Tab-separated table of C-alpha atoms in Angstrom:
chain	number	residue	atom	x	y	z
A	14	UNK	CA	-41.556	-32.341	46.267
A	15	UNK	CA	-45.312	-33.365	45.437
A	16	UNK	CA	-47.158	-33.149	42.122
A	17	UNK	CA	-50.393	-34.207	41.046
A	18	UNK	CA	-50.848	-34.448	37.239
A	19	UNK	CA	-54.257	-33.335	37.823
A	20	UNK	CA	-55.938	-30.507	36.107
A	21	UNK	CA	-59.577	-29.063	35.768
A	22	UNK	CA	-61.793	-31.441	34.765
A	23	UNK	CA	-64.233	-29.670	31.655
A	24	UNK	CA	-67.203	-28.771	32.075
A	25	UNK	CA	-70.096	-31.346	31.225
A	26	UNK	CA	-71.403	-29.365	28.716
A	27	UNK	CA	-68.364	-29.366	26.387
A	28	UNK	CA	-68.302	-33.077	24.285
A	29	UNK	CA	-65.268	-35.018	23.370
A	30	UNK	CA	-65.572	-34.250	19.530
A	31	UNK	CA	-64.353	-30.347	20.047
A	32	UNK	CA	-62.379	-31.262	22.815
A	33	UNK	CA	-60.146	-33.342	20.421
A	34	UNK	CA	-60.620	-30.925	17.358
A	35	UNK	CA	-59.432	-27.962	19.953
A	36	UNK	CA	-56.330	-30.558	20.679
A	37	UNK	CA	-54.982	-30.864	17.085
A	38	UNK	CA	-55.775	-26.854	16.538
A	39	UNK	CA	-53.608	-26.183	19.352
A	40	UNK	CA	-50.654	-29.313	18.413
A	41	UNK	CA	-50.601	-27.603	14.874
A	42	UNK	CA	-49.830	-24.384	16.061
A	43	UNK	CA	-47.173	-25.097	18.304
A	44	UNK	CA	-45.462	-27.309	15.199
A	45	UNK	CA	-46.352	-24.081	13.248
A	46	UNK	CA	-44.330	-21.879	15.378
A	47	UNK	CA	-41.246	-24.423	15.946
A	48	UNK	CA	-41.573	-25.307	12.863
A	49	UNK	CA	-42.037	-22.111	10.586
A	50	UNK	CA	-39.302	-23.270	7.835
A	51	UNK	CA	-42.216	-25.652	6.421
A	52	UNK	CA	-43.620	-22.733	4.794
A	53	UNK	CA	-41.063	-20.045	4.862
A	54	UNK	CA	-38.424	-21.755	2.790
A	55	UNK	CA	-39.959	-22.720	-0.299
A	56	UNK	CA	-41.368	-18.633	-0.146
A	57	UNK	CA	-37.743	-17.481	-0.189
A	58	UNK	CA	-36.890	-20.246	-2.670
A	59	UNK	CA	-39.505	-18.499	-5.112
A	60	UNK	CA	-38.478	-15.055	-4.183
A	61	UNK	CA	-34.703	-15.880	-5.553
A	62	UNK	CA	-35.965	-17.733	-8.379
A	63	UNK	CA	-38.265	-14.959	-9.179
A	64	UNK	CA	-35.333	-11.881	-8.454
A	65	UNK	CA	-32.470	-14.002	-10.455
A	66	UNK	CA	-35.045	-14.048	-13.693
A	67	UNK	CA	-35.304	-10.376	-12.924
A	68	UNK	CA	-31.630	-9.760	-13.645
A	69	UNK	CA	-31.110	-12.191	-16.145
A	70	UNK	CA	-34.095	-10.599	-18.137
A	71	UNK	CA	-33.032	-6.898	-17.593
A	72	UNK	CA	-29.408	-7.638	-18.129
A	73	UNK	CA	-30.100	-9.555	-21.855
A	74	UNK	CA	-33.003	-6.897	-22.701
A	75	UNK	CA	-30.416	-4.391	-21.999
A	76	UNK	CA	-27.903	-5.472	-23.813
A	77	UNK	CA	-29.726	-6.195	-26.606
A	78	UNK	CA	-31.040	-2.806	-27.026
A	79	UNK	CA	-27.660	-1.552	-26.527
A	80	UNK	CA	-26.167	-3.453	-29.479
A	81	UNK	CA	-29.118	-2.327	-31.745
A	82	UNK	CA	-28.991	1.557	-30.744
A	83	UNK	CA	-25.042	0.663	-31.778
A	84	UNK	CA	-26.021	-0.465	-34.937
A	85	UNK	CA	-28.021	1.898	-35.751
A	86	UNK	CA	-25.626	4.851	-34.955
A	87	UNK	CA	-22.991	3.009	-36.613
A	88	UNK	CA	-22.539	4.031	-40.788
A	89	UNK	CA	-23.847	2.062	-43.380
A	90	UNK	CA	-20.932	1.437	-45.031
A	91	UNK	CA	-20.469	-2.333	-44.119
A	92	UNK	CA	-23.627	-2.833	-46.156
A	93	UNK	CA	-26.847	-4.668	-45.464
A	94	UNK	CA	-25.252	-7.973	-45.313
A	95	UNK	CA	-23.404	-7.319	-41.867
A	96	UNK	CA	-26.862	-5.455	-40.832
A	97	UNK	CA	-28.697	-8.779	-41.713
A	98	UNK	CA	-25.801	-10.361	-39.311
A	99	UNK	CA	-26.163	-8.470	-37.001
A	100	UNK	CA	-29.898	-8.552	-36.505
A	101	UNK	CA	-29.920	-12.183	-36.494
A	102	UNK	CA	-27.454	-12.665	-34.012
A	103	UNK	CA	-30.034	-10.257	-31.827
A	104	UNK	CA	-32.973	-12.830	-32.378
A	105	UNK	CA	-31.329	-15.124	-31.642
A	106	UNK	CA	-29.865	-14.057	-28.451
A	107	UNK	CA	-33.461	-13.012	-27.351
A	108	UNK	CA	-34.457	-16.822	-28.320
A	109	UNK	CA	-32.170	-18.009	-25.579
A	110	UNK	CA	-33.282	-15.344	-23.458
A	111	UNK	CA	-36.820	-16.665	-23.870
A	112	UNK	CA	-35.801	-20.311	-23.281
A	113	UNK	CA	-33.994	-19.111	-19.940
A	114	UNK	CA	-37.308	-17.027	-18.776
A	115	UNK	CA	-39.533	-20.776	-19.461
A	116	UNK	CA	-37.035	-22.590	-17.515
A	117	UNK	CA	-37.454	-19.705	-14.809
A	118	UNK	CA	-40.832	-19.476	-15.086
A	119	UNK	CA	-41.415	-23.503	-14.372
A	120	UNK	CA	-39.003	-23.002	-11.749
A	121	UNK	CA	-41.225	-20.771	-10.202
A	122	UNK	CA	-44.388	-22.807	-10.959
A	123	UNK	CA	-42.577	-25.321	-9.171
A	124	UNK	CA	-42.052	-23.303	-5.836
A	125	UNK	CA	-45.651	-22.080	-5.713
A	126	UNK	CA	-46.925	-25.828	-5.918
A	127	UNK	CA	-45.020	-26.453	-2.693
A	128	UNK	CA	-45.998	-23.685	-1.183
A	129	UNK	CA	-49.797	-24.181	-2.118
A	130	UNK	CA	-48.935	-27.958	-0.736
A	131	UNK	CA	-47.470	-26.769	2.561
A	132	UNK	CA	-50.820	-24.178	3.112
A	133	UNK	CA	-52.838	-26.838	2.386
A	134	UNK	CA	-51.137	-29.546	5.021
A	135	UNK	CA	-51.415	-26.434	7.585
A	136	UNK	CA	-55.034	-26.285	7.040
A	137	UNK	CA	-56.139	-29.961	6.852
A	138	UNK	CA	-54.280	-30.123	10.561
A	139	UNK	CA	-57.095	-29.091	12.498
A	140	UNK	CA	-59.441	-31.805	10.591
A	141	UNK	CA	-57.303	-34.477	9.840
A	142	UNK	CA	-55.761	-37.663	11.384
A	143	UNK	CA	-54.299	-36.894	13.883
A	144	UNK	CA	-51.792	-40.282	13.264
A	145	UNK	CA	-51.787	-39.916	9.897
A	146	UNK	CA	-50.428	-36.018	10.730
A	147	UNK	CA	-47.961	-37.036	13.202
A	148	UNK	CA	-46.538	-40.029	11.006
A	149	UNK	CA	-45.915	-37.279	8.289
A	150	UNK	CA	-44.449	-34.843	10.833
A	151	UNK	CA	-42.166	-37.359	12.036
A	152	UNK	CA	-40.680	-38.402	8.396
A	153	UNK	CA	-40.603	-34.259	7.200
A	154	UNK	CA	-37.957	-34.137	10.561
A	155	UNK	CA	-36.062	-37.150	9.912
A	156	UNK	CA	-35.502	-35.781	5.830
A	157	UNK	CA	-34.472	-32.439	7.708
A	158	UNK	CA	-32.141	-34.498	9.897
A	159	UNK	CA	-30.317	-36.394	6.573
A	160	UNK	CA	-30.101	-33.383	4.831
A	161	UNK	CA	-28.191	-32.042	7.315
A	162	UNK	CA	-26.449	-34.732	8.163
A	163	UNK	CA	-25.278	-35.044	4.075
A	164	UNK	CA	-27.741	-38.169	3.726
A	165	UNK	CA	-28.649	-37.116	0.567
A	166	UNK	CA	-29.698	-39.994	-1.416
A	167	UNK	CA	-31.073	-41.680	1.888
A	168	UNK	CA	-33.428	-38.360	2.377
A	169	UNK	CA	-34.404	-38.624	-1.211
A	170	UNK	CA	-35.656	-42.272	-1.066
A	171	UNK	CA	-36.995	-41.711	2.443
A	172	UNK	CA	-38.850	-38.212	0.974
A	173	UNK	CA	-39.952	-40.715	-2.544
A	174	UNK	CA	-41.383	-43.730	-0.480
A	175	UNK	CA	-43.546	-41.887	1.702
A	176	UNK	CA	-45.105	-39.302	-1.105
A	177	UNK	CA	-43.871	-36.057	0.955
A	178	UNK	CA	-41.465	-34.247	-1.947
A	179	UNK	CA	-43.907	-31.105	-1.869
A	180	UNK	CA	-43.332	-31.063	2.155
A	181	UNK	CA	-39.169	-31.249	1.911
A	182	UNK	CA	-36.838	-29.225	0.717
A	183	UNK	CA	-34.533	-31.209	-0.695
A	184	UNK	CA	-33.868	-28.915	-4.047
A	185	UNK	CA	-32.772	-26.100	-1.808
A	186	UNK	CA	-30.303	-27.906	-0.019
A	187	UNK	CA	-28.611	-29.225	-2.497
A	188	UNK	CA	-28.105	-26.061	-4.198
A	189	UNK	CA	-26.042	-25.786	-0.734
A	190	UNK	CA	-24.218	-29.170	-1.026
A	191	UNK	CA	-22.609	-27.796	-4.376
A	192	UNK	CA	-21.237	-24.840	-2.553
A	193	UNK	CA	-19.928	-27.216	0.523
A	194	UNK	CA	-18.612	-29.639	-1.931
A	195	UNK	CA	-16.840	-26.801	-3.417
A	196	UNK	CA	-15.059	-25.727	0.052
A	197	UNK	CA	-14.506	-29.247	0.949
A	198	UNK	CA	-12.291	-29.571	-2.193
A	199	UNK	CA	-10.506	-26.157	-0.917
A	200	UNK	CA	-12.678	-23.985	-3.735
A	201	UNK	CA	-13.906	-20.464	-2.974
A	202	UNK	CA	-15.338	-19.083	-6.515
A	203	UNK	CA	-19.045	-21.210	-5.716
A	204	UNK	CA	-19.318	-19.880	-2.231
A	205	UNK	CA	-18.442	-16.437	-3.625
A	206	UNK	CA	-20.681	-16.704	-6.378
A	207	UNK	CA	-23.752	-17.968	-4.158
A	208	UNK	CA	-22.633	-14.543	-1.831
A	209	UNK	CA	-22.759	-12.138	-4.826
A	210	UNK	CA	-26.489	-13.829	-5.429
A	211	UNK	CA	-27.819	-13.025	-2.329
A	212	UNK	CA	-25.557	-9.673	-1.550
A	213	UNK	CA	-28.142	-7.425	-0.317
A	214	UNK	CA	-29.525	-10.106	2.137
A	215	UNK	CA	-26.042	-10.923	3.781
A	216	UNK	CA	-25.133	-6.828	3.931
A	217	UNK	CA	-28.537	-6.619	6.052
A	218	UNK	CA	-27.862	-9.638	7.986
A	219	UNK	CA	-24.645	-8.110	8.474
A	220	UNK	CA	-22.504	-11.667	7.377
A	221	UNK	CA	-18.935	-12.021	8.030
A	222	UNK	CA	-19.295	-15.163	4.942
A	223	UNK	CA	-17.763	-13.434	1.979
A	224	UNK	CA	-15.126	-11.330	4.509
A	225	UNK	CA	-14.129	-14.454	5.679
A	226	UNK	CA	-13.646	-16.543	2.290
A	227	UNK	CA	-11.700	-13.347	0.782
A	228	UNK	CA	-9.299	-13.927	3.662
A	229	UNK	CA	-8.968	-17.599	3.306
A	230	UNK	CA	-8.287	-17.480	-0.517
A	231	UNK	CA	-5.288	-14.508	0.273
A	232	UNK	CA	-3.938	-17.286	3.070
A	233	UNK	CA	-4.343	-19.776	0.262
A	234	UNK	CA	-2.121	-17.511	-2.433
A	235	UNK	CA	0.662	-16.996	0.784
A	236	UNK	CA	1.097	-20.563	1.385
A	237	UNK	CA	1.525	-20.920	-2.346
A	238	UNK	CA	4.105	-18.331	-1.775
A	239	UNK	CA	2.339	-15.748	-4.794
A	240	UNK	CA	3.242	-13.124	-1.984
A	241	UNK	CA	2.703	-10.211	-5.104
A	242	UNK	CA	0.036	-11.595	-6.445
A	243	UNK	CA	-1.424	-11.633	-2.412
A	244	UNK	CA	-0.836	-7.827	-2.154
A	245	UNK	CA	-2.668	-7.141	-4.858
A	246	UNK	CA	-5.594	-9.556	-4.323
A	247	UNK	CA	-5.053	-7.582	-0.378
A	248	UNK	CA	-5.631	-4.407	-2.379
A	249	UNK	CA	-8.305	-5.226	-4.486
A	250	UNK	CA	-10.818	-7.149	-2.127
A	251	UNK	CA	-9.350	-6.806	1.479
A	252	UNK	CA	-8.676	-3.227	1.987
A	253	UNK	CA	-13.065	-2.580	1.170
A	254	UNK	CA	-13.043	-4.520	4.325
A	255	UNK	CA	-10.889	-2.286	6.940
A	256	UNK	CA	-13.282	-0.028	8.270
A	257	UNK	CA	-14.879	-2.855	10.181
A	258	UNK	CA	-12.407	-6.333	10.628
A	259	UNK	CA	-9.072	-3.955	10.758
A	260	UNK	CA	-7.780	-6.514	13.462
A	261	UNK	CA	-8.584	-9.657	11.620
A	262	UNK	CA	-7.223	-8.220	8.719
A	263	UNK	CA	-3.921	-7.548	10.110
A	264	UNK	CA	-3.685	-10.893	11.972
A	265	UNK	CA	-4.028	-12.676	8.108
A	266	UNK	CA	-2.222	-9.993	6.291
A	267	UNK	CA	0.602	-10.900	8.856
A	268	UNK	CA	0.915	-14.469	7.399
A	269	UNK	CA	3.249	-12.177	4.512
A	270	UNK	CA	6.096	-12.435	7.120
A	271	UNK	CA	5.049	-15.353	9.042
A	272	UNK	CA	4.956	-18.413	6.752
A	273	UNK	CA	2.998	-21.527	6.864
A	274	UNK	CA	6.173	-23.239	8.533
A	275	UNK	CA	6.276	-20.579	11.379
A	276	UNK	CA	5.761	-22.044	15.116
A	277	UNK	CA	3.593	-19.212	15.947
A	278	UNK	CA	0.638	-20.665	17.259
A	279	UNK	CA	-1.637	-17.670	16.327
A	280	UNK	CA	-0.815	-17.536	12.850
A	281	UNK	CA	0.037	-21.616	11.969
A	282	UNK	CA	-3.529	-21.929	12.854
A	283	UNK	CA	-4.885	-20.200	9.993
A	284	UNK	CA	-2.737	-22.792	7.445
A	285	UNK	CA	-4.437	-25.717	8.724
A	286	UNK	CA	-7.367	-27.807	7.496
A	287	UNK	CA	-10.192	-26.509	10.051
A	288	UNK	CA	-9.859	-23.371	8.630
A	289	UNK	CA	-12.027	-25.130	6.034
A	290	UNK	CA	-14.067	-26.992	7.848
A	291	UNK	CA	-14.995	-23.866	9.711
A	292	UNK	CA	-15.689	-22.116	6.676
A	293	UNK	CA	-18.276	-24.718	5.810
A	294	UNK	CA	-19.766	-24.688	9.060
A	295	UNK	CA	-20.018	-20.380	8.564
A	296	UNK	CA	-21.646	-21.114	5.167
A	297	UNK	CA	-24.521	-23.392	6.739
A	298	UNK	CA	-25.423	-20.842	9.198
A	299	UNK	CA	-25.825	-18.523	6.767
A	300	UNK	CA	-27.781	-20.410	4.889
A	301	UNK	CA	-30.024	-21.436	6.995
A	302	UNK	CA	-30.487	-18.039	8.244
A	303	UNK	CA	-31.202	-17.076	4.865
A	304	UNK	CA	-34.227	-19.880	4.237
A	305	UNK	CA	-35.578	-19.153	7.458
A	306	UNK	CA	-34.158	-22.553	8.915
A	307	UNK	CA	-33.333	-23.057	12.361
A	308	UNK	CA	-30.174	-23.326	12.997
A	309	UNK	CA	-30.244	-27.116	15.154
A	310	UNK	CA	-31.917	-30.067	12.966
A	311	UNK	CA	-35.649	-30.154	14.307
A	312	UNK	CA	-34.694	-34.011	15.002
A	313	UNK	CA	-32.393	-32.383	17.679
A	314	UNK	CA	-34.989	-29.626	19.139
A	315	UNK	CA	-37.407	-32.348	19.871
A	316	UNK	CA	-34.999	-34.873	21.343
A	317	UNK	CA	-33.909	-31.716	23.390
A	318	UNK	CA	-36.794	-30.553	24.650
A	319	UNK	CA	-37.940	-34.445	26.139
A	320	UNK	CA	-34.386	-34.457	27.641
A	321	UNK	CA	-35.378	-31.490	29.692
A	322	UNK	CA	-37.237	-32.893	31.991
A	323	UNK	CA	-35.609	-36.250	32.293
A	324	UNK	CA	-32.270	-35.050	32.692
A	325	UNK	CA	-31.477	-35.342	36.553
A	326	UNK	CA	-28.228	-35.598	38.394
A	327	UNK	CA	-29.195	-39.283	39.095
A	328	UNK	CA	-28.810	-39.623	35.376
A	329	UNK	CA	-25.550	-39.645	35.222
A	330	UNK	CA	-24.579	-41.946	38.109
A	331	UNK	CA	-23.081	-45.329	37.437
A	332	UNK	CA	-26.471	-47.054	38.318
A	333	UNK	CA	-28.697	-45.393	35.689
A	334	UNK	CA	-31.362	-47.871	34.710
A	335	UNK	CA	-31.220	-49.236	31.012
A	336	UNK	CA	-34.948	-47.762	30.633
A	337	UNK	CA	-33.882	-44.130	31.151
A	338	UNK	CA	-32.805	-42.517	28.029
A	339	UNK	CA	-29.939	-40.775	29.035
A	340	UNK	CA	-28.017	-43.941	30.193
A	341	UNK	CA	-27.239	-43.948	26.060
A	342	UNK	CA	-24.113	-42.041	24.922
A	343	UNK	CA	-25.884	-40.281	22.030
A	344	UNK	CA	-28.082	-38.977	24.356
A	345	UNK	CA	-26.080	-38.056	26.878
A	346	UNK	CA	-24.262	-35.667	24.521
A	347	UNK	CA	-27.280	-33.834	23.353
A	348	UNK	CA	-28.142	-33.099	26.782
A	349	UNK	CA	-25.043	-31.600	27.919
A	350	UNK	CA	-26.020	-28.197	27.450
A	351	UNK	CA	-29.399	-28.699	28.866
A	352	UNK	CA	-30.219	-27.687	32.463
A	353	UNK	CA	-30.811	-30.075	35.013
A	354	UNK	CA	-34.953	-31.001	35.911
A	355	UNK	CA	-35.741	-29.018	38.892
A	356	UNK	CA	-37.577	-31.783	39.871
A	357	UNK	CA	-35.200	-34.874	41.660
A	358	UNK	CA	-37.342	-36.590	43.566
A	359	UNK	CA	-41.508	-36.882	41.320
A	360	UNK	CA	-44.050	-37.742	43.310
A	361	UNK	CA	-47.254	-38.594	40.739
A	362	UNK	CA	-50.695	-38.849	41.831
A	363	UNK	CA	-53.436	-40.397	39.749
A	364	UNK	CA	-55.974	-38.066	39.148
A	365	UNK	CA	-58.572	-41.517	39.200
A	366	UNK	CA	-57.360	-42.915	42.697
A	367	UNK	CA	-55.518	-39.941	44.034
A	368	UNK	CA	-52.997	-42.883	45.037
A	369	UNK	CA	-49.109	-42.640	44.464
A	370	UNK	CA	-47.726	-43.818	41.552
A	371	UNK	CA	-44.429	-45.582	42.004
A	372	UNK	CA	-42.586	-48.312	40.366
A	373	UNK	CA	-45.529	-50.909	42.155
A	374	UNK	CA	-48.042	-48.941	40.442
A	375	UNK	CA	-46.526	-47.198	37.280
A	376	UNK	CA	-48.000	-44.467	35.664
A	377	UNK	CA	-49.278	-44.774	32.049
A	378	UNK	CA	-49.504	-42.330	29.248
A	379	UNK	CA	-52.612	-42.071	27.054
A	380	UNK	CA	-52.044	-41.604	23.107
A	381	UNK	CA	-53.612	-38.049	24.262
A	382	UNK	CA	-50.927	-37.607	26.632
A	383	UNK	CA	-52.805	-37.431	29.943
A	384	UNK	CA	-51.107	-40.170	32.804
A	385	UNK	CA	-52.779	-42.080	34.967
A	386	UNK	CA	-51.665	-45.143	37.157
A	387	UNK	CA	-51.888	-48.875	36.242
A	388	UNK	CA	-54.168	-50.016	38.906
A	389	UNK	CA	-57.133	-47.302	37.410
A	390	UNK	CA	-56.724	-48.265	34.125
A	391	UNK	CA	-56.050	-52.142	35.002
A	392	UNK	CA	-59.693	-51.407	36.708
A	393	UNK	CA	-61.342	-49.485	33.909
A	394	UNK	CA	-60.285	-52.196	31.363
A	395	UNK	CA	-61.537	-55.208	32.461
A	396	UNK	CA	-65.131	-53.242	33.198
A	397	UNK	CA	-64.837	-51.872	29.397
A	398	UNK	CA	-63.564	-55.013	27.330
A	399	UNK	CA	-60.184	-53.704	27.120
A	400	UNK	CA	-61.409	-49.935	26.582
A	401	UNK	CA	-60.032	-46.885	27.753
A	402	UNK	CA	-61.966	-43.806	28.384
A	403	UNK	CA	-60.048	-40.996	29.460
A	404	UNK	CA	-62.480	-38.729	32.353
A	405	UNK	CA	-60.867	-35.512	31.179
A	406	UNK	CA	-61.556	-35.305	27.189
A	407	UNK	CA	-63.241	-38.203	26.791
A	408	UNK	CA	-61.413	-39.853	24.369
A	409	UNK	CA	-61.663	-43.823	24.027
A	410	UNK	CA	-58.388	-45.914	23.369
A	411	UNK	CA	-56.912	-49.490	23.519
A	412	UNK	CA	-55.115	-50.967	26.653
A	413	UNK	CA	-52.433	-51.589	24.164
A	414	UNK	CA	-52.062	-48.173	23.189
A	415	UNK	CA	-50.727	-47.216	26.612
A	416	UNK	CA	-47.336	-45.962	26.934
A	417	UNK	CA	-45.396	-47.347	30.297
A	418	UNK	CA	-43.692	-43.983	32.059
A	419	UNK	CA	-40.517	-43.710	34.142
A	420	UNK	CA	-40.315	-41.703	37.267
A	421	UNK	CA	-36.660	-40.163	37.307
């Protein structure tokens, strides 16, 4: 197979300057749209903030104007002292109400900074650096990597040091890590709390996450061997459930006659550990479903999509040279489920000589991306003082910015 990296060549008319300014219009959407958690989860961040100081205001109001329609029903026979009482335990229940709603209310200032910061990193990418943008890029997907990796404090300092906090999302995720701390230690209540918060968004997303925590937590009261107090919690929070999971519910409802010491594989299985560890794994695809998140680390997506096209049966063979990514374990595992390159055998052809480019005359990657072979850009440096010019965009670079490339 032959292939010339070799494409239209602009049209003389068309200078360098928008040539590059079209480049980092078109690299910034393509983050965009990979990318689309940078703006989308502080938004959903500041639409929870903003619904849980909803309730919290309409449940106190509520209740406060409850208590005082009470009051005033009720006879005066207990006298005005008990009225004075009365009233001021009111105020002063709508005092802490009011402290609550400022502590919401900064909250929310605090999401609509990072959202204003985020819009306005978006819009300086067509007109910034385009280093300075990529060096930023780069750190925002390592802190996404840590934080999902449980790096916490390493994300932090890494998010501190470099001045992106507005551009991370640190906050939201560890609002998660008290929930998987929580399962870790073998706790439901958290993760069912942080499912009755956001109810209405796992019913539409149609989540199996609270279903699947009521069942562990019966498992959990059956190995304690509470077998009553089992059926009732069965009753009370399983049976709702029947309609649609009747077979899972009668596999677990099953562990009432088949203990935790039983040597039935299909129901000793749900008294182990990864029961756990699979419940944590449920909650952090839910949760990153519910921020918008993807679902793989972006770290991982990138890696990925390079690995595409150098992953080649060759790769794999005992003589895989050291240069060639894939002769490393980590990734050799993140390319497993990756197709193979349909290309085996590259054949590149400088678009300045039109000669071959083979290991005697390597090709070499601009900081723009276009490749061209060693001997052209040998020749074009030593006539330019060590410049580079590229022929299609126009761009000027240093020799030492070029990249050597591998053929696989």
């Amino acid at each position: 197979m032959e292939m010339a990296i070799d494409t239209p060549s602009p049209s003389p008319s068309v200078s360098p300057a928008p040539s590059a300014a079209a480049g980092r219009q078109t690299r910034a959407a393509e983050s965009v749209r990979l990318e689309h958690q940078l703006v989308r989860v502080p938004l959903e961040a500041l639409r929870a903030t903003a619904r849980t100081n909803h309730r919290l205001a309409e449940k106190e109001i509520a209740a406060v104007l409850s208590s005082a329609s009470s009051a005033a029903a009720a006879p005066g026979e207990s006298g005005s002292a008990a009225a004075v009482d009365h009233l001021t335990s009111l105020v002063s229940r709508l005092h802490g109400l009011k402290r609550k709603m400022e502590e919401g209310a900064r909250a929310e200032e605090l999401q609509v900074q990072r959202c204003r910061a985020r819009l306005d990193r978006l819009a300086a990418a067509s007109a910034g650096d385009d280093a300075e943008w990529e060096d930023i890029r780069l750190k925002r997907i390592l802190v996404d990597y840590m934080l999902r990796m449980s790096y916490y404090d390493t994300a932090t300092k890494l998010a501190e040091t470099s001045g992106i906090q507005d551009l991370v999302d640190i906050d939201v995720f560890l609002d998660a890590k008290r929930v998987i701390d929580s399962l870790r230690n073998k706790e439901i209540a958290p993760a069912l709390a942080w499912c009755a918060e956001n109810k209405s968004r796992l019913k539409k997303s149609k989540s199996k996450l609270e279903f699947l925590l009521r069942l562990q937590e019966f498992v959990e009261l059956v190995k304690a061997k509470n077998f009553l107090q089992a059926i009732s919690y069965a009753r009370k929070y399983l049976a709702p459930w029947g309609s649609t999971h009747m077979k899972e519910l009668q596999r677990v409802t099953a562990t009432l006659v088949f203990r935790s010491s039983t040597n039935c594989a299909q129901y000793k299985v749900l008294f182990e550990q990864n029961q756990w560890d699979s419940l944590v794994d449920q909650f952090k695809q839910e949760f990153y479903k519910l921020y918008g998140m993807t679902l793989e680390p972006l770290l991982n997506i990138y890696l990925q999509a390079g690995l595409t096209a150098l992953k080649t049966p060759f790769c794999f063979e005992g003589n895989c040279p050291k240069e060639d990514p894939l002769s490393l374990d980590g990734f050799r595992k993140l390319a497993e489920p990756l197709p193979f390159s349909k290309q085996h055998h590259s054949k590149l052809v400088c678009h300045i000589t039109k000669e071959l480019m083979d290991t005697e005359n390597p090709p070499l990657v601009l900081p723009n991306g276009y490749v061209y072979s060693t001997k052209a850009l040998d020749e074009m440096a030593k006539k330019n003082g060590g410049k580079i010019i590229c022929p299609r965009t126009g761009e000027e670079c240093n020799y030492t910015d070029l990249v050597k490339a591998y053929i696989s």
